[in-house]
Amino acid sequence: MNFESLSKSSGEWLKGCGIESDIVISSRIRLARNLAGFPFPNRASNFQKAEIENLLKDRIQTLEFEQKFEYVSLTALNTLDRQFLVERQLISRELAANDGPRGVALGNLESLSLMVNEEDHLRLQVMRSGFSLESAWETINKLDDFLEKKVSYAFHEEFGYLTACPTNVGTGMRASVMLHLPALDFTKQIDKVFRALQRINLTHRGLYGEGSRFSGHFFQISNQVTLGKSESAILNEIYSVIPQIIDYERQARVAWKKDNGQILQDRISRAFGTLSSATMMTSDETMELLSYVRLGIHMKMIEDVDINTVNELFIQTQPAHLQKLMGSTLDGEERNTARAKFLRSKLRSSGSTSN
Amino acid sequence: MKCHKCSKVATMHITEIVCKDSVQECHFCEECAQKYLQEEVLEKEIIEVDLESSVTKMVENLAGATAVVCESCSLQFSDFRNSGRLGCPHDYTVFHDELLPYLENIHGETKHCGKFPTRYGANKNIQKEIDILRKKLQTVIQKEKYEEAADIRDKIRLLENQ
């Protein structure tokens, strides 16, 4: 797989198109599945893991599905390439950090990825730009049916699909929607939203999933419960709540502009100014400032900046992507310089702020 | 002020908290202070080690009396309590009753009502057979009967492909 050419595009989840894409970045569904008769990866020997990997790799590659898969073994990748896949959300941080035989099968559209020997033997993931869990479910359900014909899943009549951690047992499904909520975050109303979500068993996470920090005002909302509810019931719960959050965010944006328009304009203009003229930029600061520029574009408070450029920059300025684009490994300080230079070249040509 | 232990001038002043409302002041010269502090650390370590080993023993005894071990992956339920991870699919059967309160706590429910694999009925028997063959495979490998092992492996592959 040619990671260098991938690094030039934003990948599925940051494409910035689809339904409600000014606020909903992406929709994602993953299914946890295990093979009958094998210990879970945490208790499997390397020999058994290799056996699991070979079996799954073979079945996945010969699957007569609408997309073809390319299998990438994680043991054959260096740290930079692993980090690159994490940044693109094609693999989890856990898979990158684990050891032993493991890998990922990537669909040719970059919206499908099948992790092998992560916490479970198999983790199927489908990603869609914008708010479209329905279409994501359709695809992943079909893929699951196709695979099920080729392998024996560990399934229990009472407990459903069996997983290494009981928090995933049952449907094995985690459906999540990534939202960009700068106004709710800035006006401190976000905690109220989280508390309300908690009450209906939905949880929130940072940009890169469990345990990751909140960065760039991105939040992932997902179901917590996997047992005792059907897949469609879980999806419906998320479906009913997301439009409300979108609404709150829109209202918060309007109120913010009405009450503190000048301050907001200043913040957005400064963010753009810093991004297009600084000579050193950390990854964190870049995320924060790009978030304001993104907001500015959607609120029509900034002109001539292409939203696609900004969406791409969110991912292209991440450490591993940046190094791929520069074609060399860079240490922290070199990265900050290279990042600032890259941002300047991308943004200077494309914009000015309105007053 | 003189040192409490010898006649040198006291340069270190240590306040010991005896219990919640009472403190004890000690005044030492540098040499005696060092000795005093070392003794204290040693004493504490001995107590801690003693306590730790007796607690471990107690836990081991308790576990030894009741421990159920999964015959497939040799997991004990205490392993799950420590790591939060189960060892193999079979654990859900072996530790069925122990898991119920955990599942209730996490999900508020204990019964799956989502998707079933389409060939679940037919699959169930095959799964059982594969389970049995895998266990047999482990035993013959341990006994170094490799020809037999190869036969069993072929059978497993055949079943998996059904």
Short mmCIF file of C-alpha atoms in Angstrom, two decimals:
data_model
loop_
_atom_site.label_atom_id
_atom_site.label_comp_id
_atom_site.label_asym_id
_atom_site.label_seq_id
_atom_site.Cartn_x
_atom_site.Cartn_y
_atom_site.Cartn_z
CA MET A 1 0.00 0.00 0.00
CA ASN A 2 1.33 3.41 -0.93
CA PHE A 3 0.99 5.56 2.18
CA GLU A 4 2.73 8.54 0.58
CA SER A 5 -0.02 8.98 -1.98
CA LEU A 6 -2.71 8.49 0.69
CA SER A 7 -1.18 11.29 2.75
CA LYS A 8 -2.09 13.83 0.08
CA SER A 9 -5.82 13.31 0.59
CA SER A 10 -7.98 13.61 3.68
CA GLY A 11 -9.46 10.10 3.74
CA GLU A 12 -13.13 9.31 4.22
CA TRP A 13 -13.73 10.74 7.67
CA LEU A 14 -12.46 14.27 6.98
CA LYS A 15 -13.77 14.63 3.47
CA GLY A 16 -16.26 17.14 4.84
CA CYS A 17 -19.12 16.13 2.61
CA GLY A 18 -22.41 14.39 3.30
CA ILE A 19 -25.40 15.24 5.45
CA GLU A 20 -25.00 18.02 8.07
CA SER A 21 -21.30 18.03 7.34
CA ASP A 22 -20.77 21.51 8.80
CA ILE A 23 -21.20 19.90 12.23
CA VAL A 24 -21.15 16.14 11.73
CA ILE A 25 -17.69 15.20 10.54
CA SER A 26 -18.22 11.49 10.16
CA SER A 27 -20.26 8.45 11.14
CA ARG A 28 -18.69 5.17 12.05
CA ILE A 29 -19.80 1.70 13.03
CA ARG A 30 -17.61 -1.09 14.27
CA LEU A 31 -18.45 -4.70 15.01
CA ALA A 32 -16.38 -6.88 17.34
CA ARG A 33 -16.22 -10.53 16.27
CA ASN A 34 -14.25 -13.55 17.43
CA LEU A 35 -13.56 -16.96 16.01
CA ALA A 36 -14.95 -20.00 17.80
CA GLY A 37 -12.39 -22.31 19.34
CA PHE A 38 -9.52 -19.83 19.70
CA PRO A 39 -8.46 -17.96 22.83
CA PHE A 40 -8.96 -14.17 22.63
CA PRO A 41 -5.81 -12.27 21.51
CA ASN A 42 -4.88 -11.30 25.10
CA ARG A 43 -4.55 -14.98 25.99
CA ALA A 44 -3.37 -16.39 22.66
CA SER A 45 0.23 -17.40 22.01
CA ASN A 46 2.03 -15.83 19.07
CA PHE A 47 1.66 -19.16 17.32
CA GLN A 48 -2.12 -19.07 17.76
CA LYS A 49 -2.27 -15.41 16.75
CA ALA A 50 -0.41 -16.25 13.55
CA GLU A 51 -2.90 -19.03 12.88
CA ILE A 52 -5.83 -16.64 13.44
CA GLU A 53 -4.18 -14.01 11.26
CA ASN A 54 -3.55 -16.43 8.40
CA LEU A 55 -7.06 -17.79 8.53
CA LEU A 56 -8.73 -14.37 8.56
CA LYS A 57 -6.36 -12.87 6.01
CA ASP A 58 -7.13 -15.70 3.60
CA ARG A 59 -10.90 -15.47 4.09
CA ILE A 60 -10.98 -11.68 3.80
CA GLN A 61 -8.88 -11.56 0.67
CA THR A 62 -10.97 -14.16 -1.11
CA LEU A 63 -14.27 -12.57 -0.08
CA GLU A 64 -16.57 -11.83 -2.99
CA PHE A 65 -17.64 -8.49 -1.60
CA GLU A 66 -18.29 -5.20 -3.43
CA GLN A 67 -14.85 -3.97 -2.35
CA LYS A 68 -11.51 -5.76 -2.50
CA PHE A 69 -9.26 -5.76 0.53
CA GLU A 70 -5.55 -5.35 0.88
CA TYR A 71 -4.03 -6.89 3.99
CA VAL A 72 -1.30 -4.96 5.79
CA SER A 73 0.65 -6.77 8.51
CA LEU A 74 1.45 -4.43 11.39
CA THR A 75 4.66 -6.28 12.24
CA ALA A 76 6.01 -5.32 8.81
CA LEU A 77 5.37 -1.60 9.39
CA ASN A 78 7.64 0.88 11.13
CA THR A 79 6.40 3.18 13.90
CA LEU A 80 5.77 6.06 11.50
CA ASP A 81 3.54 4.00 9.21
CA ARG A 82 1.60 2.64 12.18
CA GLN A 83 1.08 6.17 13.47
CA PHE A 84 -0.01 7.20 9.99
CA LEU A 85 -2.80 4.59 9.98
CA VAL A 86 -3.87 5.68 13.48
CA GLU A 87 -4.11 9.30 12.33
CA ARG A 88 -6.30 8.26 9.41
CA GLN A 89 -8.50 6.34 11.89
CA LEU A 90 -7.97 3.14 9.90
CA ILE A 91 -6.53 1.36 12.93
CA SER A 92 -6.81 1.93 16.66
CA ARG A 93 -4.01 3.07 18.92
CA GLU A 94 -4.30 -0.29 20.64
CA LEU A 95 -3.59 -2.23 17.45
CA ALA A 96 -0.57 -0.02 16.75
CA ALA A 97 0.81 -0.58 20.26
CA ASN A 98 0.03 -4.32 20.67
CA ASP A 99 2.60 -6.94 19.78
CA GLY A 100 2.55 -10.27 17.97
CA PRO A 101 0.98 -11.17 14.64
CA ARG A 102 -1.71 -8.61 13.83
CA GLY A 103 -2.80 -6.40 10.99
CA VAL A 104 -5.50 -4.63 9.08
CA ALA A 105 -7.34 -5.32 5.84
CA LEU A 106 -8.14 -2.08 4.08
CA GLY A 107 -10.91 -1.68 1.56
CA ASN A 108 -9.96 0.12 -1.61
CA LEU A 109 -12.17 3.12 -0.78
CA GLU A 110 -10.58 3.70 2.63
CA SER A 111 -14.00 3.58 4.26
CA LEU A 112 -13.65 -0.05 5.34
CA SER A 113 -11.05 -1.48 7.63
CA LEU A 114 -10.87 -4.86 9.31
CA MET A 115 -8.47 -5.10 12.22
CA VAL A 116 -7.09 -8.54 13.04
CA ASN A 117 -5.92 -9.47 16.56
CA GLU A 118 -6.76 -6.20 18.24
CA GLU A 119 -8.67 -6.72 21.50
CA ASP A 120 -10.84 -9.18 19.58
CA HIS A 121 -9.89 -11.43 16.67
CA LEU A 122 -11.74 -9.23 14.23
CA ARG A 123 -12.95 -5.66 14.35
CA LEU A 124 -14.92 -4.54 11.33
CA GLN A 125 -15.15 -0.82 10.79
CA VAL A 126 -17.10 1.28 8.31
CA MET A 127 -16.71 5.03 8.07
CA ARG A 128 -18.84 7.58 6.26
CA SER A 129 -18.47 11.29 5.77
CA GLY A 130 -21.23 13.31 7.40
CA PHE A 131 -24.26 11.98 9.26
CA SER A 132 -25.06 8.63 7.69
CA LEU A 133 -25.14 5.78 10.16
CA GLU A 134 -27.85 4.05 8.12
CA SER A 135 -25.69 3.60 5.08
CA ALA A 136 -22.75 2.61 7.31
CA TRP A 137 -24.91 -0.07 8.97
CA GLU A 138 -26.10 -1.38 5.63
CA THR A 139 -22.53 -1.90 4.46
CA ILE A 140 -21.14 -3.38 7.66
CA ASN A 141 -24.10 -5.71 8.13
CA LYS A 142 -23.62 -7.03 4.64
CA LEU A 143 -19.88 -7.44 5.11
CA ASP A 144 -20.53 -9.28 8.38
CA ASP A 145 -22.95 -11.65 6.61
CA PHE A 146 -20.40 -12.33 3.90
CA LEU A 147 -17.68 -13.10 6.44
CA GLU A 148 -19.93 -15.24 8.57
CA LYS A 149 -20.29 -17.62 5.64
CA LYS A 150 -16.52 -18.12 5.63
CA VAL A 151 -15.63 -18.34 9.33
CA SER A 152 -17.24 -19.70 12.49
CA TYR A 153 -17.96 -16.78 14.79
CA ALA A 154 -18.05 -17.28 18.54
CA PHE A 155 -21.73 -16.82 19.32
CA HIS A 156 -23.83 -17.61 22.40
CA GLU A 157 -27.60 -17.91 22.28
CA GLU A 158 -28.02 -15.89 25.45
CA PHE A 159 -25.10 -13.45 25.23
CA GLY A 160 -24.82 -12.94 21.47
CA TYR A 161 -21.46 -12.28 19.82
CA LEU A 162 -18.78 -13.10 22.38
CA THR A 163 -15.99 -10.60 22.98
CA ALA A 164 -12.83 -10.43 25.08
CA CYS A 165 -14.31 -7.61 27.14
CA PRO A 166 -17.90 -8.00 28.40
CA THR A 167 -18.51 -4.30 27.65
CA ASN A 168 -18.78 -5.25 23.95
CA VAL A 169 -20.69 -8.52 24.19
CA GLY A 170 -24.08 -8.92 22.50
CA THR A 171 -24.22 -6.97 19.28
CA GLY A 172 -20.48 -6.18 19.47
CA MET A 173 -21.51 -2.91 17.89
CA ARG A 174 -20.21 0.55 18.63
CA ALA A 175 -21.81 3.25 16.51
CA SER A 176 -20.31 6.69 16.75
CA VAL A 177 -20.75 10.10 15.27
CA MET A 178 -17.94 12.63 15.27
CA LEU A 179 -19.14 16.16 15.87
CA HIS A 180 -17.45 19.54 15.59
CA LEU A 181 -18.89 21.58 18.46
CA PRO A 182 -16.80 24.75 18.91
CA ALA A 183 -19.68 26.97 20.06
CA LEU A 184 -21.03 24.56 22.69
CA ASP A 185 -17.49 23.95 23.89
CA PHE A 186 -16.55 27.62 24.06
CA THR A 187 -19.76 28.66 25.83
CA LYS A 188 -19.29 25.78 28.32
CA GLN A 189 -22.66 24.26 27.47
CA ILE A 190 -21.01 21.05 26.32
CA ASP A 191 -20.96 19.51 29.81
CA LYS A 192 -24.72 19.86 29.99
CA VAL A 193 -24.99 17.95 26.71
CA PHE A 194 -22.66 15.22 28.01
CA ARG A 195 -24.65 14.82 31.21
CA ALA A 196 -27.86 14.44 29.22
CA LEU A 197 -26.17 11.85 26.98
CA GLN A 198 -24.99 9.91 30.01
CA ARG A 199 -28.58 9.53 31.17
CA ILE A 200 -29.55 7.79 27.94
CA ASN A 201 -26.47 5.54 27.96
CA LEU A 202 -24.54 7.38 25.27
CA THR A 203 -20.95 8.26 25.88
CA HIS A 204 -18.51 10.83 24.51
CA ARG A 205 -14.87 10.48 23.56
CA GLY A 206 -12.09 12.54 22.04
CA LEU A 207 -10.91 12.60 18.45
CA TYR A 208 -9.02 9.31 18.61
CA GLY A 209 -11.45 7.26 20.68
CA GLU A 210 -11.26 5.88 24.17
CA GLY A 211 -8.95 7.79 26.48
CA SER A 212 -7.90 10.31 23.83
CA ARG A 213 -7.88 14.02 24.59
CA PHE A 214 -10.45 16.47 23.38
CA SER A 215 -8.80 18.35 20.60
CA GLY A 216 -9.99 20.86 18.02
CA HIS A 217 -13.52 20.83 19.55
CA PHE A 218 -14.13 17.37 18.06
CA PHE A 219 -16.27 14.96 20.04
CA GLN A 220 -17.34 11.40 19.32
CA ILE A 221 -20.75 10.37 20.58
CA SER A 222 -21.36 6.63 20.79
CA ASN A 223 -23.49 3.95 22.42
CA GLN A 224 -22.32 2.41 25.66
CA VAL A 225 -24.67 -0.55 25.82
CA THR A 226 -24.23 -3.52 23.48
CA LEU A 227 -26.34 -6.17 25.21
CA GLY A 228 -30.12 -6.34 25.46
CA LYS A 229 -30.83 -3.97 22.59
CA SER A 230 -31.01 -4.68 18.90
CA GLU A 231 -28.68 -2.96 16.46
CA SER A 232 -31.53 -0.91 15.03
CA ALA A 233 -32.69 0.17 18.51
CA ILE A 234 -29.18 1.39 19.32
CA LEU A 235 -28.89 3.23 16.00
CA ASN A 236 -32.32 4.81 16.51
CA GLU A 237 -31.28 6.18 19.89
CA ILE A 238 -28.28 7.88 18.35
CA TYR A 239 -30.39 9.01 15.39
CA SER A 240 -32.87 10.73 17.64
CA VAL A 241 -30.32 12.58 19.74
CA ILE A 242 -27.80 13.85 17.18
CA PRO A 243 -30.19 16.31 15.45
CA GLN A 244 -30.85 17.89 18.86
CA ILE A 245 -27.13 18.37 19.49
CA ILE A 246 -26.74 19.82 15.99
CA ASP A 247 -29.56 22.20 16.81
CA TYR A 248 -27.97 23.29 20.11
CA GLU A 249 -24.68 23.93 18.36
CA ARG A 250 -26.37 26.01 15.65
CA GLN A 251 -28.25 28.02 18.26
CA ALA A 252 -25.07 28.54 20.28
CA ARG A 253 -23.31 29.79 17.13
CA VAL A 254 -26.07 32.27 16.37
CA ALA A 255 -26.19 33.51 19.98
CA TRP A 256 -22.41 33.81 20.08
CA LYS A 257 -22.39 35.91 16.92
CA LYS A 258 -25.26 38.08 18.13
CA ASP A 259 -23.90 38.72 21.62
CA ASN A 260 -20.16 38.76 21.01
CA GLY A 261 -19.84 39.05 17.26
CA GLN A 262 -16.79 41.29 17.35
CA ILE A 263 -14.93 38.99 19.75
CA LEU A 264 -15.82 35.95 17.67
CA GLN A 265 -14.71 37.67 14.45
CA ASP A 266 -11.46 38.64 16.14
CA ARG A 267 -10.85 35.10 17.34
CA ILE A 268 -11.45 33.65 13.88
CA SER A 269 -9.32 36.28 12.15
CA ARG A 270 -6.51 35.80 14.64
CA ALA A 271 -6.65 32.03 14.17
CA PHE A 272 -6.34 32.46 10.42
CA GLY A 273 -3.64 35.10 10.85
CA THR A 274 -1.56 32.90 13.13
CA LEU A 275 -1.92 29.84 10.92
CA SER A 276 -0.91 31.72 7.81
CA SER A 277 2.08 33.57 9.27
CA ALA A 278 3.57 31.71 12.27
CA THR A 279 6.94 30.06 11.81
CA MET A 280 6.54 27.32 14.41
CA MET A 281 3.35 25.41 15.18
CA THR A 282 2.60 22.54 17.52
CA SER A 283 0.03 19.95 16.56
CA ASP A 284 -2.30 20.99 19.43
CA GLU A 285 -2.28 24.67 18.57
CA THR A 286 -2.89 23.84 14.90
CA MET A 287 -5.99 21.80 15.77
CA GLU A 288 -7.35 24.55 17.98
CA LEU A 289 -6.81 27.29 15.39
CA LEU A 290 -8.01 25.24 12.42
CA SER A 291 -11.16 24.58 14.40
CA TYR A 292 -11.86 28.34 14.55
CA VAL A 293 -11.12 28.75 10.85
CA ARG A 294 -13.50 25.88 10.08
CA LEU A 295 -16.14 27.59 12.21
CA GLY A 296 -15.44 30.90 10.47
CA ILE A 297 -16.00 29.41 7.03
CA HIS A 298 -19.31 27.80 8.01
CA MET A 299 -20.46 31.03 9.69
CA LYS A 300 -19.43 33.02 6.61
CA MET A 301 -17.10 35.14 8.72
CA ILE A 302 -14.11 34.26 6.61
CA GLU A 303 -13.95 34.37 2.84
CA ASP A 304 -12.05 32.68 0.06
CA VAL A 305 -10.76 29.84 2.17
CA ASP A 306 -11.71 26.49 0.75
CA ILE A 307 -13.34 24.25 3.36
CA ASN A 308 -11.72 21.21 1.76
CA THR A 309 -8.28 22.73 2.27
CA VAL A 310 -9.05 23.24 5.96
CA ASN A 311 -10.48 19.74 6.39
CA GLU A 312 -7.39 18.29 4.74
CA LEU A 313 -5.11 20.36 6.96
CA PHE A 314 -6.60 18.81 10.10
CA ILE A 315 -5.10 15.51 9.10
CA GLN A 316 -2.12 16.59 7.03
CA THR A 317 -0.63 18.51 9.98
CA GLN A 318 -0.69 15.45 12.25
CA PRO A 319 2.87 14.26 13.02
CA ALA A 320 3.02 11.12 10.86
CA HIS A 321 1.18 12.69 7.91
CA LEU A 322 3.44 15.71 7.97
CA GLN A 323 6.53 13.52 7.88
CA LYS A 324 5.10 11.52 4.98
CA LEU A 325 4.37 14.72 3.07
CA MET A 326 7.85 16.10 3.78
CA GLY A 327 9.37 12.77 2.81
CA SER A 328 11.62 12.51 5.83
CA THR A 329 11.51 11.80 9.57
CA LEU A 330 11.56 14.95 11.66
CA ASP A 331 12.02 15.48 15.40
CA GLY A 332 9.58 17.60 17.44
CA GLU A 333 11.09 21.00 16.73
CA GLU A 334 11.72 20.29 13.05
CA ARG A 335 8.13 19.15 12.78
CA ASN A 336 6.84 22.41 14.27
CA THR A 337 8.83 24.40 11.72
CA ALA A 338 7.77 22.18 8.83
CA ARG A 339 4.13 22.29 9.98
CA ALA A 340 4.12 26.09 10.09
CA LYS A 341 5.69 26.29 6.65
CA PHE A 342 3.18 23.84 5.22
CA LEU A 343 0.26 25.77 6.75
CA ARG A 344 1.57 29.08 5.39
CA SER A 345 1.89 27.73 1.88
CA LYS A 346 -1.58 26.17 1.94
CA LEU A 347 -3.44 29.10 3.51
CA ARG A 348 -1.70 32.20 2.23
CA SER A 349 -2.68 31.55 -1.34
CA SER A 350 -6.27 30.84 -0.44
CA GLY A 351 -7.82 33.45 1.77
CA SER A 352 -8.60 36.71 3.47
CA THR A 353 -10.95 37.50 6.35
CA SER A 354 -14.05 39.63 6.09
CA ASN A 355 -15.04 42.35 8.51
CA MET B 1 18.96 21.83 73.04
CA LYS B 2 20.66 18.47 73.47
CA CYS B 3 20.11 15.35 71.39
CA HIS B 4 17.67 12.87 72.96
CA LYS B 5 20.02 9.95 72.33
CA CYS B 6 23.47 11.37 73.05
CA SER B 7 24.92 14.53 74.49
CA LYS B 8 25.62 16.37 71.22
CA VAL B 9 23.72 19.47 70.19
CA ALA B 10 20.37 18.63 68.56
CA THR B 11 20.16 19.95 65.02
CA MET B 12 17.25 17.86 63.65
CA HIS B 13 13.75 18.29 65.00
CA ILE B 14 11.27 15.61 64.01
CA THR B 15 7.57 15.77 64.73
CA GLU B 16 5.95 12.33 64.79
CA ILE B 17 2.21 12.02 64.45
CA VAL B 18 1.27 9.34 66.97
CA CYS B 19 -2.42 9.40 66.37
CA LYS B 20 -4.97 11.87 65.05
CA ASP B 21 -4.68 14.46 67.83
CA SER B 22 -1.33 13.77 69.42
CA VAL B 23 2.15 14.47 68.19
CA GLN B 24 5.54 13.64 69.63
CA GLU B 25 8.53 15.91 69.19
CA CYS B 26 12.02 14.36 68.89
CA HIS B 27 15.28 16.27 68.88
CA PHE B 28 18.43 14.62 67.56
CA CYS B 29 21.96 15.37 66.47
CA GLU B 30 22.55 14.63 62.81
CA GLU B 31 24.05 11.18 63.39
CA CYS B 32 21.28 9.96 65.69
CA ALA B 33 18.62 11.44 63.42
CA GLN B 34 19.91 9.38 60.48
CA LYS B 35 19.82 6.21 62.59
CA TYR B 36 16.32 7.00 63.83
CA LEU B 37 14.96 7.57 60.32
CA GLN B 38 16.55 4.41 58.94
CA GLU B 39 15.12 2.29 61.73
CA GLU B 40 11.72 3.72 61.05
CA VAL B 41 11.84 2.89 57.33
CA LEU B 42 13.01 -0.65 58.08
CA GLU B 43 10.26 -1.18 60.61
CA LYS B 44 7.62 0.03 58.16
CA GLU B 45 8.93 -2.23 55.39
CA ILE B 46 8.85 -5.30 57.61
CA ILE B 47 5.26 -4.61 58.60
CA GLU B 48 4.25 -4.03 54.98
CA VAL B 49 5.93 -7.18 53.67
CA ASP B 50 4.33 -9.22 56.46
CA LEU B 51 0.93 -7.84 55.74
CA GLU B 52 1.29 -8.28 52.00
CA SER B 53 2.38 -11.90 52.17
CA SER B 54 -0.34 -12.88 54.61
CA VAL B 55 -3.01 -11.21 52.48
CA THR B 56 -1.69 -12.96 49.37
CA LYS B 57 -1.77 -16.27 51.20
CA MET B 58 -5.30 -15.69 52.35
CA VAL B 59 -6.44 -14.86 48.84
CA GLU B 60 -4.65 -17.91 47.46
CA ASN B 61 -6.29 -20.16 50.02
CA LEU B 62 -9.69 -18.75 49.28
CA ALA B 63 -9.17 -19.08 45.53
CA GLY B 64 -7.71 -22.57 45.87
CA ALA B 65 -10.80 -23.81 47.64
CA THR B 66 -13.30 -22.61 45.03
CA ALA B 67 -11.35 -21.84 41.88
CA VAL B 68 -13.00 -22.98 38.68
CA VAL B 69 -10.64 -23.06 35.75
CA CYS B 70 -11.71 -22.88 32.12
CA GLU B 71 -10.52 -26.14 30.56
CA SER B 72 -10.04 -24.40 27.26
CA CYS B 73 -7.91 -21.34 28.14
CA SER B 74 -7.16 -22.04 31.87
CA LEU B 75 -8.57 -18.69 32.96
CA GLN B 76 -9.78 -18.34 36.54
CA PHE B 77 -12.47 -15.82 37.35
CA SER B 78 -9.99 -13.88 39.51
CA ASP B 79 -7.90 -13.32 36.33
CA PHE B 80 -10.91 -11.65 34.76
CA ARG B 81 -11.48 -9.54 37.86
CA ASN B 82 -7.89 -8.33 37.67
CA SER B 83 -7.67 -7.64 33.95
CA GLY B 84 -11.26 -7.05 32.87
CA ARG B 85 -10.66 -9.38 29.91
CA LEU B 86 -11.88 -12.91 29.36
CA GLY B 87 -9.60 -15.54 27.89
CA CYS B 88 -11.74 -17.34 25.31
CA PRO B 89 -15.35 -17.63 24.09
CA HIS B 90 -15.85 -20.71 26.26
CA ASP B 91 -15.43 -18.57 29.41
CA TYR B 92 -18.94 -17.21 28.89
CA THR B 93 -20.24 -20.73 29.49
CA VAL B 94 -17.84 -21.69 32.29
CA PHE B 95 -18.35 -18.44 34.25
CA HIS B 96 -21.95 -17.91 33.17
CA ASP B 97 -23.32 -17.23 36.67
CA GLU B 98 -20.39 -15.12 37.82
CA LEU B 99 -20.66 -12.93 34.72
CA LEU B 100 -24.37 -12.16 35.03
CA PRO B 101 -24.02 -9.42 37.69
CA TYR B 102 -21.21 -7.81 35.65
CA LEU B 103 -23.34 -7.78 32.51
CA GLU B 104 -26.32 -6.42 34.41
CA ASN B 105 -24.12 -3.68 35.78
CA ILE B 106 -22.60 -2.71 32.42
CA HIS B 107 -25.61 -3.07 30.14
CA GLY B 108 -28.60 -3.14 32.46
CA GLU B 109 -29.59 -6.31 30.58
CA THR B 110 -28.29 -9.84 30.29
CA LYS B 111 -29.97 -11.20 27.18
CA HIS B 112 -28.87 -10.60 23.61
CA CYS B 113 -31.64 -9.38 21.33
CA GLY B 114 -29.70 -8.31 18.27
CA LYS B 115 -28.53 -10.07 15.17
CA PHE B 116 -28.04 -13.85 15.01
CA PRO B 117 -25.63 -15.42 12.52
CA THR B 118 -27.79 -16.63 9.64
CA ARG B 119 -26.44 -20.16 9.76
CA TYR B 120 -26.49 -20.24 13.56
CA GLY B 121 -28.41 -23.51 13.93
CA ALA B 122 -26.18 -25.47 11.59
CA ASN B 123 -23.17 -23.69 12.93
CA LYS B 124 -23.76 -24.65 16.54
CA ASN B 125 -22.91 -28.30 16.04
CA ILE B 126 -19.92 -27.51 13.89
CA GLN B 127 -18.63 -25.11 16.55
CA LYS B 128 -18.93 -27.79 19.20
CA GLU B 129 -17.12 -30.30 17.06
CA ILE B 130 -14.34 -27.82 16.29
CA ASP B 131 -14.04 -27.09 20.02
CA ILE B 132 -13.61 -30.78 20.81
CA LEU B 133 -11.10 -31.29 17.99
CA ARG B 134 -9.04 -28.30 19.09
CA LYS B 135 -8.77 -29.66 22.62
CA LYS B 136 -7.76 -33.04 21.23
CA LEU B 137 -5.19 -31.30 19.05
CA GLN B 138 -3.56 -29.68 22.10
CA THR B 139 -3.29 -33.05 23.86
CA VAL B 140 -1.74 -34.89 20.94
CA ILE B 141 0.73 -32.04 20.35
CA GLN B 142 1.77 -32.26 23.98
CA LYS B 143 2.29 -35.99 23.54
CA GLU B 144 4.30 -35.19 20.40
CA LYS B 145 2.07 -37.33 18.18
CA TYR B 146 2.50 -35.12 15.17
CA GLU B 147 0.97 -37.36 12.53
CA GLU B 148 -2.24 -37.58 14.51
CA ALA B 149 -2.10 -33.82 15.04
CA ALA B 150 -1.89 -33.23 11.29
CA ASP B 151 -4.97 -35.41 10.77
CA ILE B 152 -6.94 -33.50 13.38
CA ARG B 153 -5.84 -30.18 11.90
CA ASP B 154 -7.12 -31.26 8.47
CA LYS B 155 -10.45 -32.19 9.99
CA ILE B 156 -10.70 -28.79 11.68
CA ARG B 157 -9.92 -27.02 8.41
CA LEU B 158 -12.59 -29.04 6.66
CA LEU B 159 -15.19 -28.13 9.28
CA GLU B 160 -14.20 -24.47 9.18
CA ASN B 161 -14.77 -24.41 5.48
CA GLN B 162 -18.31 -25.71 5.75
#
